[in-house]
């Protein structure tokens, strides 16, 4: 096996995932094409040298259907011989695309692969593709509950309080606002422009820097009524009979934001990078995906990260910076504590609570974020991990070169 290197990472800004958001009028394929064009332009990339484009996208229907990866290649004006593939590992899809690209490159079956993701949540609504796993008539051992119930169950089982999740969310907003003000995201950002060249969005717009733990404390839990009146709390007791009462701690202010966004990374072996005249920024050390218990659903970040660490022959003490997707505040806190990381190592520039979670793109966004921050702080190693619907987790470790 050879090595797979990250040569560059770009992303669009994240727009609010609603009709009033700045990216609402942009088609998903154009959003992804923006990331691809940004990547090729700033690296003067001969796209004919790209063996494949792997893109994560969760809601593959309507404007995001029909292999959006291939369509975006054509819209971006890349060489028509470049193929594309679109994959879905729910919230881990963007990181899965990176891992698949790394596997192809490291195995020698490809020299240059572009990987990334896209999700346009204002135009293609989450869940609009349906799916068997969410069908209540499907029979599993214990059944599936909505992720918000799972997040509250996770908090209850591990003693994570409402005060702690609100404090974490407020800190995510503070860190993100500081990072944006200091230009820490600028290296990776590619502005979205319309056909006349007018800039539609140049910075992430989901942030609410005025947020405090006190203002969040005034919000009502989002999933309490769903859990009690619709019997979903009781459904979890089939798997967790010891939980007599779920403490509903999550709401919109301490959960990930709905946004539109896309990202792309250039991954290649050393020989191909030299041929293209590029300098690698990081080496992909290891990656892992795992399945986990589907009622709690959101806890597999820990075993996925542990497996990736083992494959890299590393421990948590060898990792400098960590990006944990803030699907819900309790997930990030549970993962941080379960792996033994310090809070000042985790999501140092804020996370999805402040910046948003464009489902299929987030893993690729986080990879670019940790790479930029490792360089800014002159540190060496980073870990990216995401919880995944249906009870899965994914993690990837990189090392600067």
JSON list of C-alpha atoms in Angstrom, two decimals, residues 184-369:
[
{"chain": "A", "resi": 184, "resn": "UNK", "atom": "CA", "xyz": [-9.32, 31.63, 9.84]},
{"chain": "A", "resi": 185, "resn": "UNK", "atom": "CA", "xyz": [-11.73, 30.19, 7.26]},
{"chain": "A", "resi": 186, "resn": "UNK", "atom": "CA", "xyz": [-10.54, 32.36, 4.38]},
{"chain": "A", "resi": 187, "resn": "UNK", "atom": "CA", "xyz": [-7.96, 30.01, 2.93]},
{"chain": "A", "resi": 188, "resn": "UNK", "atom": "CA", "xyz": [-10.54, 27.36, 2.05]},
{"chain": "A", "resi": 189, "resn": "UNK", "atom": "CA", "xyz": [-13.47, 29.60, 1.10]},
{"chain": "A", "resi": 190, "resn": "UNK", "atom": "CA", "xyz": [-14.58, 29.99, -2.51]},
{"chain": "A", "resi": 191, "resn": "UNK", "atom": "CA", "xyz": [-17.27, 32.68, -2.91]},
{"chain": "A", "resi": 192, "resn": "UNK", "atom": "CA", "xyz": [-20.48, 31.74, -4.67]},
{"chain": "A", "resi": 193, "resn": "UNK", "atom": "CA", "xyz": [-21.23, 34.07, -7.58]},
{"chain": "A", "resi": 194, "resn": "UNK", "atom": "CA", "xyz": [-24.13, 34.37, -10.00]},
{"chain": "A", "resi": 195, "resn": "UNK", "atom": "CA", "xyz": [-23.87, 34.28, -13.80]},
{"chain": "A", "resi": 196, "resn": "UNK", "atom": "CA", "xyz": [-22.97, 37.97, -13.94]},
{"chain": "A", "resi": 197, "resn": "UNK", "atom": "CA", "xyz": [-20.12, 37.49, -11.47]},
{"chain": "A", "resi": 198, "resn": "UNK", "atom": "CA", "xyz": [-21.95, 39.15, -8.58]},
{"chain": "A", "resi": 199, "resn": "UNK", "atom": "CA", "xyz": [-20.96, 37.65, -5.24]},
{"chain": "A", "resi": 200, "resn": "UNK", "atom": "CA", "xyz": [-23.97, 35.99, -3.64]},
{"chain": "A", "resi": 201, "resn": "UNK", "atom": "CA", "xyz": [-22.21, 34.75, -0.51]},
{"chain": "A", "resi": 202, "resn": "UNK", "atom": "CA", "xyz": [-18.60, 35.05, 0.61]},
{"chain": "A", "resi": 203, "resn": "UNK", "atom": "CA", "xyz": [-18.82, 34.00, 4.28]},
{"chain": "A", "resi": 204, "resn": "UNK", "atom": "CA", "xyz": [-20.81, 31.57, 6.40]},
{"chain": "A", "resi": 205, "resn": "UNK", "atom": "CA", "xyz": [-24.12, 33.17, 7.35]},
{"chain": "A", "resi": 206, "resn": "UNK", "atom": "CA", "xyz": [-25.67, 30.86, 9.93]},
{"chain": "A", "resi": 207, "resn": "UNK", "atom": "CA", "xyz": [-23.74, 32.24, 12.91]},
{"chain": "A", "resi": 208, "resn": "UNK", "atom": "CA", "xyz": [-25.51, 33.92, 15.81]},
{"chain": "A", "resi": 209, "resn": "UNK", "atom": "CA", "xyz": [-22.65, 35.56, 17.73]},
{"chain": "A", "resi": 210, "resn": "UNK", "atom": "CA", "xyz": [-25.02, 37.19, 20.21]},
{"chain": "A", "resi": 211, "resn": "UNK", "atom": "CA", "xyz": [-25.90, 33.75, 21.62]},
{"chain": "A", "resi": 212, "resn": "UNK", "atom": "CA", "xyz": [-25.25, 33.13, 25.30]},
{"chain": "A", "resi": 213, "resn": "UNK", "atom": "CA", "xyz": [-25.87, 30.19, 27.59]},
{"chain": "A", "resi": 214, "resn": "UNK", "atom": "CA", "xyz": [-28.50, 32.33, 29.31]},
{"chain": "A", "resi": 215, "resn": "UNK", "atom": "CA", "xyz": [-30.39, 33.04, 26.08]},
{"chain": "A", "resi": 216, "resn": "UNK", "atom": "CA", "xyz": [-30.29, 29.35, 25.16]},
{"chain": "A", "resi": 217, "resn": "UNK", "atom": "CA", "xyz": [-31.65, 28.39, 28.59]},
{"chain": "A", "resi": 218, "resn": "UNK", "atom": "CA", "xyz": [-34.89, 30.18, 27.68]},
{"chain": "A", "resi": 219, "resn": "UNK", "atom": "CA", "xyz": [-35.60, 27.84, 24.74]},
{"chain": "A", "resi": 220, "resn": "UNK", "atom": "CA", "xyz": [-37.96, 24.91, 25.16]},
{"chain": "A", "resi": 221, "resn": "UNK", "atom": "CA", "xyz": [-36.70, 21.38, 24.40]},
{"chain": "A", "resi": 222, "resn": "UNK", "atom": "CA", "xyz": [-37.54, 20.43, 20.82]},
{"chain": "A", "resi": 223, "resn": "UNK", "atom": "CA", "xyz": [-38.18, 16.73, 21.31]},
{"chain": "A", "resi": 224, "resn": "UNK", "atom": "CA", "xyz": [-40.02, 16.47, 24.63]},
{"chain": "A", "resi": 225, "resn": "UNK", "atom": "CA", "xyz": [-43.52, 16.52, 23.17]},
{"chain": "A", "resi": 226, "resn": "UNK", "atom": "CA", "xyz": [-42.54, 14.10, 20.42]},
{"chain": "A", "resi": 227, "resn": "UNK", "atom": "CA", "xyz": [-41.08, 11.74, 22.98]},
{"chain": "A", "resi": 228, "resn": "UNK", "atom": "CA", "xyz": [-43.91, 11.78, 25.48]},
{"chain": "A", "resi": 229, "resn": "UNK", "atom": "CA", "xyz": [-47.10, 12.32, 23.47]},
{"chain": "A", "resi": 230, "resn": "UNK", "atom": "CA", "xyz": [-46.13, 10.08, 20.56]},
{"chain": "A", "resi": 231, "resn": "UNK", "atom": "CA", "xyz": [-44.65, 7.33, 22.69]},
{"chain": "A", "resi": 232, "resn": "UNK", "atom": "CA", "xyz": [-41.13, 7.52, 21.28]},
{"chain": "A", "resi": 233, "resn": "UNK", "atom": "CA", "xyz": [-39.50, 7.76, 24.71]},
{"chain": "A", "resi": 234, "resn": "UNK", "atom": "CA", "xyz": [-41.23, 4.52, 25.63]},
{"chain": "A", "resi": 235, "resn": "UNK", "atom": "CA", "xyz": [-39.99, 2.88, 22.45]},
{"chain": "A", "resi": 236, "resn": "UNK", "atom": "CA", "xyz": [-36.39, 3.40, 23.55]},
{"chain": "A", "resi": 237, "resn": "UNK", "atom": "CA", "xyz": [-37.04, 1.38, 26.71]},
{"chain": "A", "resi": 238, "resn": "UNK", "atom": "CA", "xyz": [-37.16, -1.80, 24.64]},
{"chain": "A", "resi": 239, "resn": "UNK", "atom": "CA", "xyz": [-33.41, -1.38, 24.34]},
{"chain": "A", "resi": 240, "resn": "UNK", "atom": "CA", "xyz": [-32.73, 0.70, 27.47]},
{"chain": "A", "resi": 241, "resn": "UNK", "atom": "CA", "xyz": [-35.19, -0.50, 30.13]},
{"chain": "A", "resi": 242, "resn": "UNK", "atom": "CA", "xyz": [-33.09, 1.16, 32.83]},
{"chain": "A", "resi": 243, "resn": "UNK", "atom": "CA", "xyz": [-34.01, 4.62, 31.52]},
{"chain": "A", "resi": 244, "resn": "UNK", "atom": "CA", "xyz": [-37.29, 5.49, 33.22]},
{"chain": "A", "resi": 245, "resn": "UNK", "atom": "CA", "xyz": [-37.30, 9.08, 32.01]},
{"chain": "A", "resi": 246, "resn": "UNK", "atom": "CA", "xyz": [-35.42, 10.80, 29.17]},
{"chain": "A", "resi": 247, "resn": "UNK", "atom": "CA", "xyz": [-34.10, 14.24, 30.04]},
{"chain": "A", "resi": 248, "resn": "UNK", "atom": "CA", "xyz": [-34.89, 16.27, 26.92]},
{"chain": "A", "resi": 249, "resn": "UNK", "atom": "CA", "xyz": [-32.06, 18.79, 26.68]},
{"chain": "A", "resi": 250, "resn": "UNK", "atom": "CA", "xyz": [-31.76, 19.62, 22.98]},
{"chain": "A", "resi": 251, "resn": "UNK", "atom": "CA", "xyz": [-33.35, 22.42, 21.00]},
{"chain": "A", "resi": 252, "resn": "UNK", "atom": "CA", "xyz": [-32.56, 24.41, 17.86]},
{"chain": "A", "resi": 253, "resn": "UNK", "atom": "CA", "xyz": [-29.90, 26.45, 19.65]},
{"chain": "A", "resi": 254, "resn": "UNK", "atom": "CA", "xyz": [-27.73, 23.49, 20.72]},
{"chain": "A", "resi": 255, "resn": "UNK", "atom": "CA", "xyz": [-28.26, 21.33, 17.62]},
{"chain": "A", "resi": 256, "resn": "UNK", "atom": "CA", "xyz": [-26.72, 21.60, 14.16]},
{"chain": "A", "resi": 257, "resn": "UNK", "atom": "CA", "xyz": [-28.00, 24.25, 11.79]},
{"chain": "A", "resi": 258, "resn": "UNK", "atom": "CA", "xyz": [-29.70, 23.51, 8.46]},
{"chain": "A", "resi": 259, "resn": "UNK", "atom": "CA", "xyz": [-27.57, 25.05, 5.70]},
{"chain": "A", "resi": 260, "resn": "UNK", "atom": "CA", "xyz": [-26.52, 24.81, 2.05]},
{"chain": "A", "resi": 261, "resn": "UNK", "atom": "CA", "xyz": [-22.89, 24.07, 1.15]},
{"chain": "A", "resi": 262, "resn": "UNK", "atom": "CA", "xyz": [-20.34, 22.12, -0.86]},
{"chain": "A", "resi": 263, "resn": "UNK", "atom": "CA", "xyz": [-16.68, 21.16, -0.52]},
{"chain": "A", "resi": 264, "resn": "UNK", "atom": "CA", "xyz": [-13.93, 19.50, -2.57]},
{"chain": "A", "resi": 265, "resn": "UNK", "atom": "CA", "xyz": [-10.46, 18.13, -1.80]},
{"chain": "A", "resi": 266, "resn": "UNK", "atom": "CA", "xyz": [-7.63, 17.07, -4.09]},
{"chain": "A", "resi": 267, "resn": "UNK", "atom": "CA", "xyz": [-6.17, 13.68, -3.11]},
{"chain": "A", "resi": 268, "resn": "UNK", "atom": "CA", "xyz": [-3.29, 12.04, -4.93]},
{"chain": "A", "resi": 269, "resn": "UNK", "atom": "CA", "xyz": [-0.17, 9.95, -4.54]},
{"chain": "A", "resi": 270, "resn": "UNK", "atom": "CA", "xyz": [3.23, 11.63, -4.33]},
{"chain": "A", "resi": 271, "resn": "UNK", "atom": "CA", "xyz": [4.29, 10.84, -7.88]},
{"chain": "A", "resi": 272, "resn": "UNK", "atom": "CA", "xyz": [1.11, 12.32, -9.34]},
{"chain": "A", "resi": 273, "resn": "UNK", "atom": "CA", "xyz": [1.41, 15.39, -7.16]},
{"chain": "A", "resi": 274, "resn": "UNK", "atom": "CA", "xyz": [4.99, 15.93, -8.33]},
{"chain": "A", "resi": 275, "resn": "UNK", "atom": "CA", "xyz": [3.87, 15.51, -11.93]},
{"chain": "A", "resi": 276, "resn": "UNK", "atom": "CA", "xyz": [1.21, 18.18, -11.40]},
{"chain": "A", "resi": 277, "resn": "UNK", "atom": "CA", "xyz": [3.69, 20.49, -9.71]},
{"chain": "A", "resi": 278, "resn": "UNK", "atom": "CA", "xyz": [1.85, 20.44, -6.39]},
{"chain": "A", "resi": 279, "resn": "UNK", "atom": "CA", "xyz": [3.04, 20.22, -2.80]},
{"chain": "A", "resi": 280, "resn": "UNK", "atom": "CA", "xyz": [1.16, 17.92, -0.39]},
{"chain": "A", "resi": 281, "resn": "UNK", "atom": "CA", "xyz": [-0.32, 19.44, 2.74]},
{"chain": "A", "resi": 282, "resn": "UNK", "atom": "CA", "xyz": [-1.12, 16.27, 4.71]},
{"chain": "A", "resi": 283, "resn": "UNK", "atom": "CA", "xyz": [-1.04, 12.50, 4.58]},
{"chain": "A", "resi": 284, "resn": "UNK", "atom": "CA", "xyz": [-4.09, 10.41, 5.38]},
{"chain": "A", "resi": 285, "resn": "UNK", "atom": "CA", "xyz": [-2.89, 8.11, 8.15]},
{"chain": "A", "resi": 286, "resn": "UNK", "atom": "CA", "xyz": [-5.98, 5.95, 8.62]},
{"chain": "A", "resi": 287, "resn": "UNK", "atom": "CA", "xyz": [-9.76, 5.85, 8.55]},
{"chain": "A", "resi": 288, "resn": "UNK", "atom": "CA", "xyz": [-12.57, 3.67, 9.83]},
{"chain": "A", "resi": 289, "resn": "UNK", "atom": "CA", "xyz": [-16.33, 3.24, 9.69]},
{"chain": "A", "resi": 290, "resn": "UNK", "atom": "CA", "xyz": [-18.35, 1.22, 12.18]},
{"chain": "A", "resi": 291, "resn": "UNK", "atom": "CA", "xyz": [-21.92, 0.20, 12.83]},
{"chain": "A", "resi": 292, "resn": "UNK", "atom": "CA", "xyz": [-23.43, 0.63, 16.28]},
{"chain": "A", "resi": 293, "resn": "UNK", "atom": "CA", "xyz": [-26.67, 0.20, 18.20]},
{"chain": "A", "resi": 294, "resn": "UNK", "atom": "CA", "xyz": [-29.38, 1.97, 16.14]},
{"chain": "A", "resi": 295, "resn": "UNK", "atom": "CA", "xyz": [-31.64, 3.30, 18.90]},
{"chain": "A", "resi": 296, "resn": "UNK", "atom": "CA", "xyz": [-28.93, 5.40, 20.53]},
{"chain": "A", "resi": 297, "resn": "UNK", "atom": "CA", "xyz": [-27.70, 5.88, 16.96]},
{"chain": "A", "resi": 298, "resn": "UNK", "atom": "CA", "xyz": [-25.21, 8.71, 17.64]},
{"chain": "A", "resi": 299, "resn": "UNK", "atom": "CA", "xyz": [-22.51, 7.12, 19.79]},
{"chain": "A", "resi": 300, "resn": "UNK", "atom": "CA", "xyz": [-20.37, 5.42, 17.14]},
{"chain": "A", "resi": 301, "resn": "UNK", "atom": "CA", "xyz": [-17.95, 8.34, 16.90]},
{"chain": "A", "resi": 302, "resn": "UNK", "atom": "CA", "xyz": [-16.04, 6.77, 19.78]},
{"chain": "A", "resi": 303, "resn": "UNK", "atom": "CA", "xyz": [-15.52, 3.23, 18.40]},
{"chain": "A", "resi": 304, "resn": "UNK", "atom": "CA", "xyz": [-14.89, 4.60, 14.89]},
{"chain": "A", "resi": 305, "resn": "UNK", "atom": "CA", "xyz": [-12.19, 6.93, 16.22]},
{"chain": "A", "resi": 306, "resn": "UNK", "atom": "CA", "xyz": [-10.70, 4.17, 18.36]},
{"chain": "A", "resi": 307, "resn": "UNK", "atom": "CA", "xyz": [-10.50, 1.90, 15.33]},
{"chain": "A", "resi": 308, "resn": "UNK", "atom": "CA", "xyz": [-8.86, 4.61, 13.23]},
{"chain": "A", "resi": 309, "resn": "UNK", "atom": "CA", "xyz": [-6.36, 5.29, 16.01]},
{"chain": "A", "resi": 310, "resn": "UNK", "atom": "CA", "xyz": [-5.53, 1.60, 16.29]},
{"chain": "A", "resi": 311, "resn": "UNK", "atom": "CA", "xyz": [-5.00, 1.31, 12.53]},
{"chain": "A", "resi": 312, "resn": "UNK", "atom": "CA", "xyz": [-2.67, 4.30, 12.64]},
{"chain": "A", "resi": 313, "resn": "UNK", "atom": "CA", "xyz": [-0.86, 2.80, 15.65]},
{"chain": "A", "resi": 314, "resn": "UNK", "atom": "CA", "xyz": [-1.69, 5.92, 17.60]},
{"chain": "A", "resi": 315, "resn": "UNK", "atom": "CA", "xyz": [-3.50, 6.87, 20.77]},
{"chain": "A", "resi": 316, "resn": "UNK", "atom": "CA", "xyz": [-5.65, 9.89, 21.56]},
{"chain": "A", "resi": 317, "resn": "UNK", "atom": "CA", "xyz": [-2.56, 11.49, 23.11]},
{"chain": "A", "resi": 318, "resn": "UNK", "atom": "CA", "xyz": [-0.97, 11.59, 19.64]},
{"chain": "A", "resi": 319, "resn": "UNK", "atom": "CA", "xyz": [-3.73, 13.81, 18.22]},
{"chain": "A", "resi": 320, "resn": "UNK", "atom": "CA", "xyz": [-3.35, 17.58, 18.28]},
{"chain": "A", "resi": 321, "resn": "UNK", "atom": "CA", "xyz": [-6.71, 18.82, 17.00]},
{"chain": "A", "resi": 322, "resn": "UNK", "atom": "CA", "xyz": [-10.13, 17.20, 16.66]},
{"chain": "A", "resi": 323, "resn": "UNK", "atom": "CA", "xyz": [-13.22, 18.03, 14.62]},
{"chain": "A", "resi": 324, "resn": "UNK", "atom": "CA", "xyz": [-16.37, 16.35, 15.96]},
{"chain": "A", "resi": 325, "resn": "UNK", "atom": "CA", "xyz": [-19.51, 17.11, 14.01]},
{"chain": "A", "resi": 326, "resn": "UNK", "atom": "CA", "xyz": [-21.88, 18.99, 16.29]},
{"chain": "A", "resi": 327, "resn": "UNK", "atom": "CA", "xyz": [-25.00, 17.20, 15.15]},
{"chain": "A", "resi": 328, "resn": "UNK", "atom": "CA", "xyz": [-26.17, 17.75, 18.72]},
{"chain": "A", "resi": 329, "resn": "UNK", "atom": "CA", "xyz": [-24.17, 19.23, 21.57]},
{"chain": "A", "resi": 330, "resn": "UNK", "atom": "CA", "xyz": [-24.37, 16.01, 23.58]},
{"chain": "A", "resi": 331, "resn": "UNK", "atom": "CA", "xyz": [-22.73, 14.07, 20.74]},
{"chain": "A", "resi": 332, "resn": "UNK", "atom": "CA", "xyz": [-19.68, 16.31, 20.77]},
{"chain": "A", "resi": 333, "resn": "UNK", "atom": "CA", "xyz": [-19.41, 16.24, 24.56]},
{"chain": "A", "resi": 334, "resn": "UNK", "atom": "CA", "xyz": [-19.88, 12.48, 24.72]},
{"chain": "A", "resi": 335, "resn": "UNK", "atom": "CA", "xyz": [-17.22, 11.94, 22.06]},
{"chain": "A", "resi": 336, "resn": "UNK", "atom": "CA", "xyz": [-14.76, 14.37, 23.61]},
{"chain": "A", "resi": 337, "resn": "UNK", "atom": "CA", "xyz": [-15.08, 12.72, 26.99]},
{"chain": "A", "resi": 338, "resn": "UNK", "atom": "CA", "xyz": [-15.19, 9.17, 25.65]},
{"chain": "A", "resi": 339, "resn": "UNK", "atom": "CA", "xyz": [-11.93, 9.60, 23.74]},
{"chain": "A", "resi": 340, "resn": "UNK", "atom": "CA", "xyz": [-10.22, 11.66, 26.43]},
{"chain": "A", "resi": 341, "resn": "UNK", "atom": "CA", "xyz": [-9.65, 14.86, 24.47]},
{"chain": "A", "resi": 342, "resn": "UNK", "atom": "CA", "xyz": [-9.51, 18.28, 26.08]},
{"chain": "A", "resi": 343, "resn": "UNK", "atom": "CA", "xyz": [-12.17, 20.80, 25.12]},
{"chain": "A", "resi": 344, "resn": "UNK", "atom": "CA", "xyz": [-9.49, 23.18, 23.88]},
{"chain": "A", "resi": 345, "resn": "UNK", "atom": "CA", "xyz": [-8.53, 20.57, 21.25]},
{"chain": "A", "resi": 346, "resn": "UNK", "atom": "CA", "xyz": [-12.04, 20.11, 19.94]},
{"chain": "A", "resi": 347, "resn": "UNK", "atom": "CA", "xyz": [-13.77, 22.27, 17.31]},
{"chain": "A", "resi": 348, "resn": "UNK", "atom": "CA", "xyz": [-11.50, 25.19, 18.11]},
{"chain": "A", "resi": 349, "resn": "UNK", "atom": "CA", "xyz": [-13.20, 27.33, 15.44]},
{"chain": "A", "resi": 350, "resn": "UNK", "atom": "CA", "xyz": [-16.73, 26.36, 16.40]},
{"chain": "A", "resi": 351, "resn": "UNK", "atom": "CA", "xyz": [-18.81, 23.70, 14.76]},
{"chain": "A", "resi": 352, "resn": "UNK", "atom": "CA", "xyz": [-22.12, 22.84, 13.15]},
{"chain": "A", "resi": 353, "resn": "UNK", "atom": "CA", "xyz": [-24.17, 24.40, 15.94]},
{"chain": "A", "resi": 354, "resn": "UNK", "atom": "CA", "xyz": [-22.84, 27.80, 14.89]},
{"chain": "A", "resi": 355, "resn": "UNK", "atom": "CA", "xyz": [-21.87, 27.18, 11.27]},
{"chain": "A", "resi": 356, "resn": "UNK", "atom": "CA", "xyz": [-24.38, 24.59, 10.09]},
{"chain": "A", "resi": 357, "resn": "UNK", "atom": "CA", "xyz": [-24.35, 21.01, 8.89]},
{"chain": "A", "resi": 358, "resn": "UNK", "atom": "CA", "xyz": [-24.82, 20.56, 5.11]},
{"chain": "A", "resi": 359, "resn": "UNK", "atom": "CA", "xyz": [-25.32, 16.81, 5.49]},
{"chain": "A", "resi": 360, "resn": "UNK", "atom": "CA", "xyz": [-23.42, 15.33, 2.54]},
{"chain": "A", "resi": 361, "resn": "UNK", "atom": "CA", "xyz": [-20.69, 17.98, 2.60]},
{"chain": "A", "resi": 362, "resn": "UNK", "atom": "CA", "xyz": [-19.91, 18.29, 6.31]},
{"chain": "A", "resi": 363, "resn": "UNK", "atom": "CA", "xyz": [-17.24, 15.59, 6.53]},
{"chain": "A", "resi": 364, "resn": "UNK", "atom": "CA", "xyz": [-15.29, 17.22, 3.70]},
{"chain": "A", "resi": 365, "resn": "UNK", "atom": "CA", "xyz": [-15.78, 20.66, 5.23]},
{"chain": "A", "resi": 366, "resn": "UNK", "atom": "CA", "xyz": [-14.42, 19.47, 8.57]},
{"chain": "A", "resi": 367, "resn": "UNK", "atom": "CA", "xyz": [-11.38, 17.93, 6.91]},
{"chain": "A", "resi": 368, "resn": "UNK", "atom": "CA", "xyz": [-10.50, 21.26, 5.31]},
{"chain": "A", "resi": 369, "resn": "UNK", "atom": "CA", "xyz": [-11.14, 23.05, 8.60]}
]
